[in-house]
XYZ file of C-alpha atoms in Angstrom:
644
model
C 0.000 0.000 0.000
C 2.441 2.673 1.209
C 5.252 1.589 -1.085
C 2.983 1.788 -4.111
C 2.255 5.382 -3.269
C 5.927 6.157 -2.671
C 6.852 4.662 -6.033
C 4.593 7.179 -7.687
C 6.375 10.064 -5.988
C 9.105 10.245 -8.607
C 9.135 11.504 -12.146
C 6.840 13.968 -13.903
C 3.719 13.415 -11.789
C 5.226 14.623 -8.513
C 6.916 17.654 -10.013
C 3.930 18.400 -12.214
C 1.713 18.648 -9.136
C 4.260 20.422 -6.929
C 4.681 22.805 -9.865
C 1.025 23.754 -9.428
C 1.933 24.888 -5.933
C 5.334 26.471 -6.545
C 5.240 27.681 -10.161
C 1.588 28.516 -10.880
C 2.176 29.744 -14.439
C 2.991 26.208 -15.616
C -0.500 24.824 -14.906
C -3.134 27.541 -15.111
C -6.332 25.570 -14.921
C -9.405 25.940 -17.073
C -11.258 28.107 -14.568
C -8.556 30.767 -14.459
C -8.341 30.816 -18.231
C -12.044 31.496 -18.529
C -12.000 34.636 -16.416
C -10.974 37.198 -19.027
C -12.851 40.431 -19.449
C -14.923 41.338 -22.473
C -12.511 44.013 -23.741
C -9.521 41.723 -23.376
C -8.136 40.613 -26.789
C -8.076 36.881 -27.452
C -4.646 35.492 -28.378
C -5.643 31.835 -28.702
C -8.709 29.613 -28.573
C -8.597 26.002 -27.392
C -11.716 23.963 -28.042
C -13.846 27.088 -27.642
C -12.071 28.275 -24.464
C -10.294 31.599 -24.910
C -6.839 32.574 -23.712
C -6.817 36.360 -23.435
C -3.989 38.852 -23.629
C -4.210 39.626 -19.907
C -4.097 35.924 -19.002
C -1.084 35.416 -21.241
C 0.566 38.523 -19.801
C 0.117 37.239 -16.255
C 1.612 33.873 -17.202
C 4.492 35.600 -19.014
C 5.287 37.733 -15.969
C 5.357 34.672 -13.723
C 7.587 32.830 -16.189
C 9.911 35.828 -16.381
C 10.118 36.141 -12.585
C 10.667 32.406 -12.203
C 13.543 32.620 -14.697
C 14.981 35.532 -12.721
C 14.821 33.602 -9.459
C 16.314 30.407 -10.898
C 19.231 32.192 -12.612
C 19.903 34.586 -9.736
C 22.899 36.850 -10.401
C 23.452 35.202 -13.800
C 20.167 36.618 -15.116
C 20.648 39.244 -17.845
C 17.537 40.978 -19.127
C 19.407 42.214 -22.207
C 20.256 38.620 -23.184
C 16.728 37.256 -22.740
C 15.175 35.826 -25.899
C 11.764 37.404 -25.322
C 10.171 35.951 -28.457
C 11.225 32.443 -27.467
C 9.945 32.905 -23.904
C 6.684 34.308 -25.268
C 6.218 31.332 -27.585
C 7.035 28.848 -24.798
C 4.556 30.436 -22.379
C 1.751 30.487 -24.948
C 2.540 26.902 -25.945
C 2.415 25.846 -22.281
C -0.985 27.463 -21.758
C -2.369 25.918 -24.951
C -1.035 22.431 -24.216
C -2.362 22.527 -20.662
C -5.853 23.380 -21.869
C -5.683 20.843 -24.705
C -4.841 17.969 -22.381
C -7.331 19.027 -19.703
C -10.158 19.160 -22.221
C -9.154 15.924 -23.894
C -8.878 13.939 -20.649
C -12.217 15.337 -19.477
C -13.954 14.454 -22.754
C -12.434 10.951 -22.911
C -13.538 10.033 -19.396
C -10.385 10.339 -17.271
C -11.425 11.042 -13.685
C -9.961 11.108 -10.174
C -12.198 10.692 -7.116
C -11.848 12.241 -3.656
C -10.142 9.145 -2.264
C -7.568 9.240 -5.056
C -6.822 12.918 -4.431
C -6.490 12.302 -0.687
C -4.231 9.288 -1.161
C -2.070 11.209 -3.589
C -1.651 14.270 -1.369
C -0.911 12.168 1.707
C 1.912 10.459 -0.177
C 3.573 13.669 -1.427
C 6.936 14.173 0.360
C 6.411 17.937 0.103
C 3.622 17.671 2.683
C 5.201 15.103 4.990
C 7.015 15.183 8.311
C 9.065 12.173 9.385
C 7.778 10.239 6.384
C 4.078 10.832 7.099
C 1.485 13.313 5.889
C 1.209 16.419 8.083
C -2.059 18.339 7.898
C -0.358 21.337 9.555
C 2.458 21.382 7.015
C -0.054 20.954 4.192
C -2.093 23.969 5.268
C 1.024 26.027 6.007
C 2.604 25.318 2.618
C -0.574 26.296 0.785
C -1.069 29.394 2.912
C 2.474 30.567 2.107
C 1.552 30.843 -1.587
C -1.945 32.218 -1.009
C -3.933 29.078 -1.750
C -6.624 27.276 0.194
C -6.768 23.464 0.395
C -9.960 23.587 -1.675
C -8.271 25.551 -4.470
C -5.205 23.349 -4.511
C -7.176 20.116 -4.412
C -9.295 21.350 -7.326
C -6.092 21.869 -9.324
C -4.759 18.464 -8.339
C -8.076 16.862 -9.347
C -7.783 18.668 -12.673
C -4.131 17.814 -13.281
C -3.988 14.167 -12.178
C -6.090 12.900 -15.113
C -3.605 14.624 -17.433
C -0.760 12.828 -15.660
C -2.686 9.551 -15.947
C -2.916 10.078 -19.705
C 0.735 11.101 -19.918
C 1.773 8.032 -17.928
C -0.310 5.725 -20.126
C 1.429 6.987 -23.264
C 4.924 7.081 -21.778
C 4.605 3.579 -20.306
C 3.621 2.150 -23.689
C 6.984 2.965 -25.264
C 9.440 0.091 -25.631
C 12.646 -0.928 -27.402
C 14.094 -4.311 -28.286
C 17.273 -5.671 -26.650
C 19.021 -5.296 -30.005
C 18.153 -1.579 -30.066
C 19.498 -1.195 -26.525
C 22.752 -2.846 -27.547
C 22.984 -0.610 -30.625
C 22.436 2.496 -28.466
C 25.179 1.343 -26.090
C 27.564 0.804 -28.999
C 26.815 4.229 -30.436
C 27.505 5.856 -27.076
C 30.896 4.158 -26.868
C 31.844 4.239 -30.532
C 35.254 5.805 -31.097
C 36.399 7.735 -34.142
C 40.035 8.276 -35.058
C 40.701 11.522 -36.920
C 42.914 14.522 -37.538
C 41.878 18.062 -38.363
C 43.182 21.472 -39.351
C 41.731 24.904 -38.644
C 41.454 27.943 -40.866
C 41.282 30.863 -38.449
C 39.772 34.183 -39.604
C 41.988 36.038 -37.117
C 45.055 35.073 -39.172
C 43.599 36.744 -42.269
C 42.660 40.052 -40.650
C 46.035 41.659 -41.319
C 45.644 41.019 -45.030
C 42.173 42.577 -45.210
C 41.699 46.219 -46.139
C 38.394 48.068 -46.095
C 37.971 51.311 -48.030
C 35.953 54.345 -46.971
C 33.647 53.710 -49.931
C 32.891 50.224 -48.613
C 32.106 51.694 -45.209
C 29.822 54.285 -46.787
C 28.071 51.661 -48.934
C 27.413 49.415 -45.939
C 26.155 52.351 -43.901
C 23.669 53.288 -46.619
C 22.564 49.654 -47.015
C 21.892 49.169 -43.296
C 21.273 52.754 -42.237
C 18.063 51.943 -40.388
C 19.864 49.445 -38.180
C 22.436 51.981 -37.005
C 20.339 53.707 -34.402
C 20.830 54.441 -30.752
C 17.904 52.750 -28.987
C 15.550 54.803 -26.844
C 16.574 54.821 -23.239
C 15.263 56.092 -19.942
C 16.202 56.877 -16.368
C 13.548 56.327 -13.726
C 12.867 58.048 -10.443
C 11.178 55.683 -8.026
C 10.106 54.968 -4.473
C 10.040 51.442 -3.128
C 8.161 49.823 -0.302
C 9.586 46.499 0.876
C 8.353 44.442 3.813
C 11.853 43.323 4.787
C 13.085 46.929 4.877
C 10.514 48.142 7.412
C 11.949 48.769 10.906
C 10.965 46.191 13.509
C 8.411 47.170 16.126
C 9.500 47.488 19.750
C 8.725 44.554 22.034
C 5.115 44.749 23.304
C 3.881 44.151 26.836
C 3.672 40.646 28.283
C -0.132 40.807 28.040
C 0.078 41.196 24.261
C 2.454 38.259 23.941
C 0.230 36.222 26.258
C -2.757 36.877 24.014
C -0.781 35.699 20.975
C 0.341 32.651 22.903
C -3.211 31.664 23.813
C -4.422 32.201 20.243
C -1.612 30.174 18.662
C -0.938 27.672 21.427
C -2.743 24.761 19.841
C -1.063 25.141 16.469
C 2.448 26.328 17.327
C 3.289 25.454 20.893
C 1.498 22.158 21.394
C 2.444 18.721 20.146
C -0.623 16.503 19.790
C -0.705 12.975 21.087
C 1.339 10.671 18.859
C 1.492 6.915 18.676
C 4.276 4.801 17.260
C 2.544 1.980 15.431
C 3.302 -1.165 13.464
C 0.932 -3.096 11.265
C 0.574 -6.239 9.221
C -1.419 -5.756 6.020
C -3.200 -8.670 4.386
C -4.387 -7.446 0.987
C -7.768 -8.726 -0.217
C -6.372 -10.253 -3.409
C -8.788 -12.426 -5.350
C -10.364 -13.994 -2.232
C -11.486 -11.560 0.456
C -12.620 -14.337 2.814
C -9.251 -16.103 2.568
C -7.535 -12.811 3.421
C -9.752 -12.439 6.491
C -8.958 -16.001 7.604
C -5.234 -15.354 7.238
C -5.547 -12.174 9.324
C -7.479 -14.068 12.018
C -4.856 -16.831 12.105
C -2.075 -14.288 12.520
C -3.996 -12.554 15.295
C -4.344 -15.887 17.126
C -0.599 -16.476 16.798
C 0.142 -13.027 18.228
C -2.193 -13.663 21.188
C -0.348 -16.946 21.721
C 2.960 -15.066 22.033
C 4.357 -14.983 18.450
C 6.682 -12.098 17.605
C 4.714 -9.369 15.780
C 7.736 -8.022 13.853
C 8.716 -11.460 12.550
C 5.151 -12.170 11.451
C 5.072 -8.797 9.651
C 8.308 -9.542 7.782
C 6.984 -12.916 6.676
C 3.342 -12.058 5.915
C 2.655 -8.334 5.420
C 1.614 -7.116 1.972
C 2.914 -3.603 2.654
C 6.398 -3.640 1.081
C 7.151 -0.233 2.555
C 6.979 -1.429 6.152
C 7.252 -5.228 6.160
C 11.061 -5.306 6.174
C 10.970 -3.032 9.225
C 8.717 -5.405 11.112
C 5.647 -3.400 10.107
C 6.938 -0.160 11.694
C 4.986 2.910 10.512
C 6.739 5.434 12.735
C 4.911 8.088 14.760
C 1.280 8.628 13.823
C -1.044 11.442 14.852
C -4.684 12.197 14.108
C -5.376 12.882 10.427
C -2.503 10.823 9.013
C -4.242 7.504 8.412
C -7.559 6.446 6.892
C -10.399 6.736 9.458
C -10.902 3.028 10.269
C -7.173 2.461 10.771
C -6.889 5.568 12.929
C -9.901 4.690 15.079
C -8.494 1.253 15.825
C -5.029 2.576 16.631
C -6.255 5.280 19.015
C -8.574 2.801 20.750
C -5.530 0.853 21.980
C -4.605 1.764 25.555
C -1.058 0.630 26.214
C 2.209 -0.177 24.450
C 2.363 -3.714 23.109
C -1.404 -4.036 22.625
C -2.563 -5.391 19.231
C -5.930 -4.785 17.589
C -8.185 -7.435 16.134
C -8.180 -7.461 12.283
C -9.351 -4.075 10.970
C -10.767 -3.691 7.476
C -9.909 -0.679 5.280
C -9.998 -0.165 1.526
C -6.449 -1.593 1.387
C -7.153 -4.890 3.119
C -7.064 -6.329 6.649
C -4.723 -4.785 9.207
C -3.362 -6.051 12.505
C -2.286 -2.898 14.339
C 0.173 -2.813 17.221
C 0.696 0.159 19.542
C 4.472 0.361 20.143
C 4.688 3.655 22.034
C 2.316 6.350 23.267
C 3.598 9.931 23.367
C 1.121 12.173 25.208
C 0.326 15.685 24.064
C 2.775 18.356 25.240
C 2.534 22.143 25.449
C 5.506 24.502 25.735
C 5.243 26.942 28.632
C 4.649 30.655 28.000
C 7.796 31.554 29.961
C 10.044 29.287 27.892
C 12.739 31.593 26.333
C 12.311 29.904 22.937
C 8.555 30.525 23.130
C 9.127 34.157 24.094
C 11.417 34.676 21.097
C 8.935 33.041 18.737
C 6.090 35.153 20.134
C 8.107 38.346 19.647
C 8.939 37.289 16.075
C 5.258 36.616 15.402
C 4.259 39.982 16.826
C 6.878 41.856 14.786
C 6.046 39.938 11.618
C 2.350 40.660 11.940
C 3.035 44.284 12.819
C 5.269 44.628 9.738
C 2.643 42.986 7.511
C -0.059 45.293 8.889
C 2.088 48.375 8.326
C 3.096 47.130 4.867
C -0.542 46.620 3.888
C -1.536 50.038 5.215
C 1.398 51.698 3.460
C 0.620 49.795 0.243
C -2.874 51.249 0.229
C -1.508 54.720 0.907
C 1.193 54.256 -1.760
C -1.476 53.474 -4.345
C -3.648 56.393 -3.252
C -0.872 58.992 -2.995
C 0.769 58.088 -6.307
C -2.634 58.403 -8.010
C -3.554 61.687 -6.334
C -0.130 63.222 -7.110
C 0.598 61.908 -10.631
C 3.173 64.591 -11.484
C 5.650 63.960 -8.663
C 6.960 61.319 -6.261
C 7.883 63.839 -3.574
C 4.466 63.872 -1.830
C 4.460 60.068 -1.859
C 7.934 59.877 -0.381
C 7.153 62.482 2.279
C 3.867 60.872 3.340
C 5.386 57.401 3.683
C 8.870 58.444 4.822
C 10.458 56.881 1.744
C 13.440 57.985 -0.318
C 13.181 58.938 -3.998
C 15.838 56.935 -5.853
C 17.034 56.983 -9.465
C 18.037 54.194 -11.822
C 20.852 54.286 -14.337
C 20.036 54.614 -18.045
C 18.481 51.480 -19.544
C 16.776 50.416 -22.785
C 13.828 48.129 -23.520
C 16.238 45.238 -22.914
C 16.337 46.219 -19.262
C 19.076 47.155 -16.852
C 20.168 46.576 -13.297
C 18.277 46.430 -10.007
C 14.542 47.169 -10.464
C 15.135 47.844 -14.182
C 15.707 44.113 -14.652
C 12.044 43.489 -13.782
C 9.846 42.977 -16.846
C 6.876 44.817 -15.343
C 9.069 47.833 -14.540
C 10.464 47.823 -18.096
C 6.932 47.677 -19.517
C 5.813 50.596 -17.334
C 8.955 52.626 -18.087
C 8.316 52.661 -21.834
C 4.542 53.097 -21.633
C 2.812 56.248 -22.859
C 1.645 56.904 -19.287
C 5.226 57.685 -18.284
C 6.885 58.844 -21.507
C 4.117 60.977 -23.042
C 1.848 61.838 -20.111
C 4.719 62.212 -17.609
C 2.682 60.492 -14.877
C 3.567 58.181 -12.031
C 3.087 54.490 -12.624
C 0.714 52.384 -10.569
C 2.436 50.402 -7.797
C 4.399 47.579 -9.440
C 5.012 44.310 -7.586
C 8.658 43.282 -7.840
C 7.435 40.438 -5.631
C 4.389 40.211 -3.316
C 6.253 42.014 -0.525
C 8.152 44.568 -2.603
C 6.372 47.414 -4.438
C 7.719 50.309 -6.494
C 6.166 53.387 -8.079
C 8.206 54.796 -10.952
C 8.191 57.888 -13.139
C 10.348 59.282 -15.909
C 13.451 61.107 -14.737
C 15.158 61.476 -18.156
C 14.278 60.076 -21.573
C 16.022 59.872 -24.936
C 14.060 58.818 -28.021
C 15.660 56.564 -30.637
C 18.011 58.556 -32.861
C 19.802 57.921 -36.095
C 23.553 57.442 -35.706
C 25.641 59.236 -38.310
C 28.185 57.423 -40.424
C 31.038 58.966 -38.444
C 29.525 57.554 -35.231
C 29.599 53.963 -36.515
C 32.397 54.035 -39.101
C 34.822 52.009 -36.980
C 32.099 49.554 -36.051
C 31.237 49.047 -39.715
C 34.904 48.782 -40.687
C 35.355 46.061 -38.058
C 32.273 44.193 -39.282
C 33.494 44.270 -42.884
C 36.993 43.111 -41.917
C 35.557 40.229 -39.885
C 33.320 39.195 -42.773
C 36.196 39.308 -45.255
C 38.492 37.340 -42.930
C 35.827 34.668 -42.435
C 35.305 34.455 -46.177
C 39.059 33.941 -46.687
C 39.098 31.217 -44.020
C 36.144 29.468 -45.678
C 37.795 29.746 -49.083
C 40.985 28.194 -47.679
C 39.018 25.281 -46.214
C 37.120 24.770 -49.478
C 40.363 24.816 -51.478
C 41.882 22.188 -49.174
C 38.862 19.919 -49.560
C 39.069 20.261 -53.341
C 42.753 19.263 -53.299
C 41.884 16.214 -51.197
C 39.023 15.322 -53.531
C 41.461 15.552 -56.473
C 43.615 12.876 -54.851
C 46.278 14.816 -52.990
C 47.273 13.288 -49.644
C 46.155 14.965 -46.406
C 49.751 15.536 -45.324
C 50.827 17.221 -48.569
C 47.596 19.203 -48.994
C 47.700 20.662 -45.475
C 51.400 21.478 -45.854
C 50.693 23.302 -49.111
C 47.836 25.200 -47.447
C 50.125 26.285 -44.596
C 48.039 24.771 -41.805
C 49.180 22.324 -39.149
C 47.122 19.244 -38.416
C 46.085 18.128 -34.931
C 45.556 14.428 -34.183
C 43.397 13.891 -31.048
C 43.391 10.139 -31.702
C 40.289 8.090 -30.872
C 37.433 10.075 -29.319
C 33.864 9.327 -28.249
C 30.826 11.462 -28.934
C 30.706 12.693 -25.298
C 34.171 14.248 -25.595
C 34.371 17.553 -23.675
C 37.915 18.596 -24.630
C 37.196 19.391 -28.283
C 34.855 22.061 -29.695
C 31.265 20.698 -29.680
C 30.661 21.627 -33.328
C 33.787 19.676 -34.327
C 32.655 16.538 -32.467
C 29.123 16.809 -33.854
C 30.393 17.089 -37.430
C 32.835 14.209 -36.872
C 30.105 11.806 -35.744
C 27.809 12.778 -38.621
C 30.397 11.745 -41.206
C 29.914 8.421 -43.044
C 32.348 5.579 -42.397
C 35.457 5.947 -44.571
C 36.255 3.306 -47.183
C 38.755 0.668 -46.071
C 42.306 2.004 -46.115
C 41.185 5.528 -47.033
C 40.360 8.786 -45.274
C 36.952 10.457 -45.197
C 36.793 14.232 -45.251
C 34.383 16.765 -43.802
C 34.084 20.367 -42.666
C 32.822 22.051 -39.499
C 32.083 25.697 -38.676
C 33.208 26.189 -35.075
C 31.466 28.508 -32.613
C 34.451 30.906 -32.538
C 34.288 31.419 -36.322
C 37.103 29.022 -37.251
C 36.552 26.532 -40.089
C 37.823 22.989 -39.471
C 38.611 20.392 -42.115
C 38.343 16.847 -40.722
C 40.141 13.713 -41.883
C 38.390 10.602 -40.509
C 40.572 7.469 -40.618
C 38.660 4.839 -38.577
C 35.405 4.057 -36.799
C 35.799 1.592 -33.925
C 32.761 -0.077 -32.364
C 33.228 -1.469 -28.840
C 33.413 -5.199 -28.258
C 30.625 -6.493 -26.033
C 31.244 -8.500 -22.863
C 28.921 -10.072 -20.331
C 29.899 -7.407 -17.796
C 28.414 -4.753 -20.110
C 24.828 -6.008 -19.787
C 23.850 -3.463 -17.120
C 25.342 -0.599 -19.108
C 23.466 -1.787 -22.194
C 20.259 -1.859 -20.201
C 20.930 1.680 -18.988
C 21.573 2.867 -22.550
C 18.406 1.105 -23.621
C 16.446 2.821 -20.869
C 17.719 6.223 -22.007
C 16.678 5.395 -25.556
C 13.277 4.173 -24.355
C 12.734 7.380 -22.367
C 13.698 9.515 -25.358
C 11.334 7.507 -27.557
C 8.577 7.785 -24.945
C 9.003 11.566 -24.889
C 8.823 11.742 -28.681
C 5.742 9.518 -28.754
C 3.973 11.642 -26.159
C 4.835 14.808 -28.108
C 3.374 13.225 -31.260
C 0.300 12.069 -29.316
C -0.174 15.557 -27.882
C 0.132 17.085 -31.362
C -2.558 14.708 -32.611
C -4.803 15.604 -29.658
C -4.213 19.280 -30.369
C -5.616 18.836 -33.885
C -8.642 17.023 -32.477
C -9.357 19.682 -29.837
C -8.936 22.451 -32.428
C -6.456 25.118 -31.419
C -6.558 28.523 -33.071
C -3.851 31.146 -32.527
C -5.705 34.413 -32.974
C -2.859 36.921 -32.536
C 0.741 37.254 -31.443
C 0.513 38.014 -27.717
C 2.206 41.113 -26.336
C 4.836 40.635 -23.632
C 4.462 44.153 -22.201
C 2.308 47.239 -22.401
C 5.105 48.908 -24.339
C 4.653 46.438 -27.200
C 1.303 48.026 -27.915
C 3.125 51.130 -29.104
C 1.883 53.415 -26.292
């Protein structure tokens, strides 16, 4: 029973569901996608359900912020491929709706018992290996969700995971394919190569002023200084608010009494063991077996040994049936009632029937409820922290309301806002639509900065959430519109571009000339010597080689096998601009031994997983055609995209 649940706690299902909790943009849910307003443009339609611009924009912002958080200091707004992120977010929303509608229409369902069993088995909500109702509620509360909301999402997502699992589990490969995959992974190729480096041709390249002028005229529109802006802003952050002074003992006592049951009390816990006899095909036979075991226990047989020999719960049988500490709410009702009816350690229940089978339940230890005293120093510290946290949240909420009101009532200046809330007016550095540092790396701030509200109307922005506990109001401090750069401004840039292009062309021509000489029958040694390039011989390499340029290795392993006693030739464009000419002399497949069976199986599993992923992608594409997806418009990633 328990082990079956634990086995399901790996792979895409667990992280798909936890993703609902932690990264909400990944799984939006049909209800949230249906909440768009009437004036909200539709960007896509999935089986009659609309995805609006505002819904996409919300998902895009969450995706952007998630990317920021995951990359940390490595995040660069100016290097973000916004079009790719936009397409990925829209694709995610569409695919989620497609699969939800398809599973609903084809009869996939999950009942309340299935949802409960699933949640109880999620490690994210467990303490000491068992479901914790307190941790469950606390985790949901921390991200602003109620159990009802989260369970509705789980009920909606699990059928999708059932479908996904059914398709993925159907993929298979033959042992011969697994062996072939293993051989390909370990195949070695013996080769030599030479490089034609553009840098070595730069000195021989000259670029005239006329060429610079011609290029400037050809690409004049691309030589522009982008618009840029400096922002003035005020920020309100919960973690920057000063802590309140310690309150009186009466205040702390009131908090203690209100939170005692949840924070300072440990409920009664019972360490339990059980023997599970699953119903199997014959429920009566299972009951008889449970009765016989109960009689043996009453006669003095060792409970743990009987559990190891007879229990059908693989998760606990090897531990003598030990389930660890159990408190109210962790087990199914009938099991729990029987356990908490036992009065002393060592007592064993009569067979108890649940949906999983017959249980013999033993009480190993009884830990009574405990409550920490009000005067305990650790309790006092926790109470003070709670008071200061709540005080800060209250002040933050009050100041947030005032921030919104003051910035609206004084649209032409931040000074009244700053004075009323005792905040400092700060200024960003210059940044473009690609973003900048600090708050200018936030996509919502960038969108507001280049909106008509700031640039044309010269107003304050609305409060912008950097995160739920960090708000900023921004306004234009300085602005420069896009401007045409003159030829003199970009002459050296253009000259450098032209020289690089000419040097690369010379390198490519050198590589092509070498390949032609080799095709005409000249030996590799003589041809490379005549071309003035030195060959490098790495010897035998595998496709996972990390010492050579990736593009070189990829090109090497795409080349056909050379004829016996001859060299095969190929070319590769390396990431640094160099052109490599490859001479492949041998392809060596590994010899198989009996000790390689496990590695072959592992290679086969990787191949099977890759095939399963491809098959599910194809299945999803087919479902998408059946559900009828229509992309109505290219969604906008910010208000600035609208041309305001």
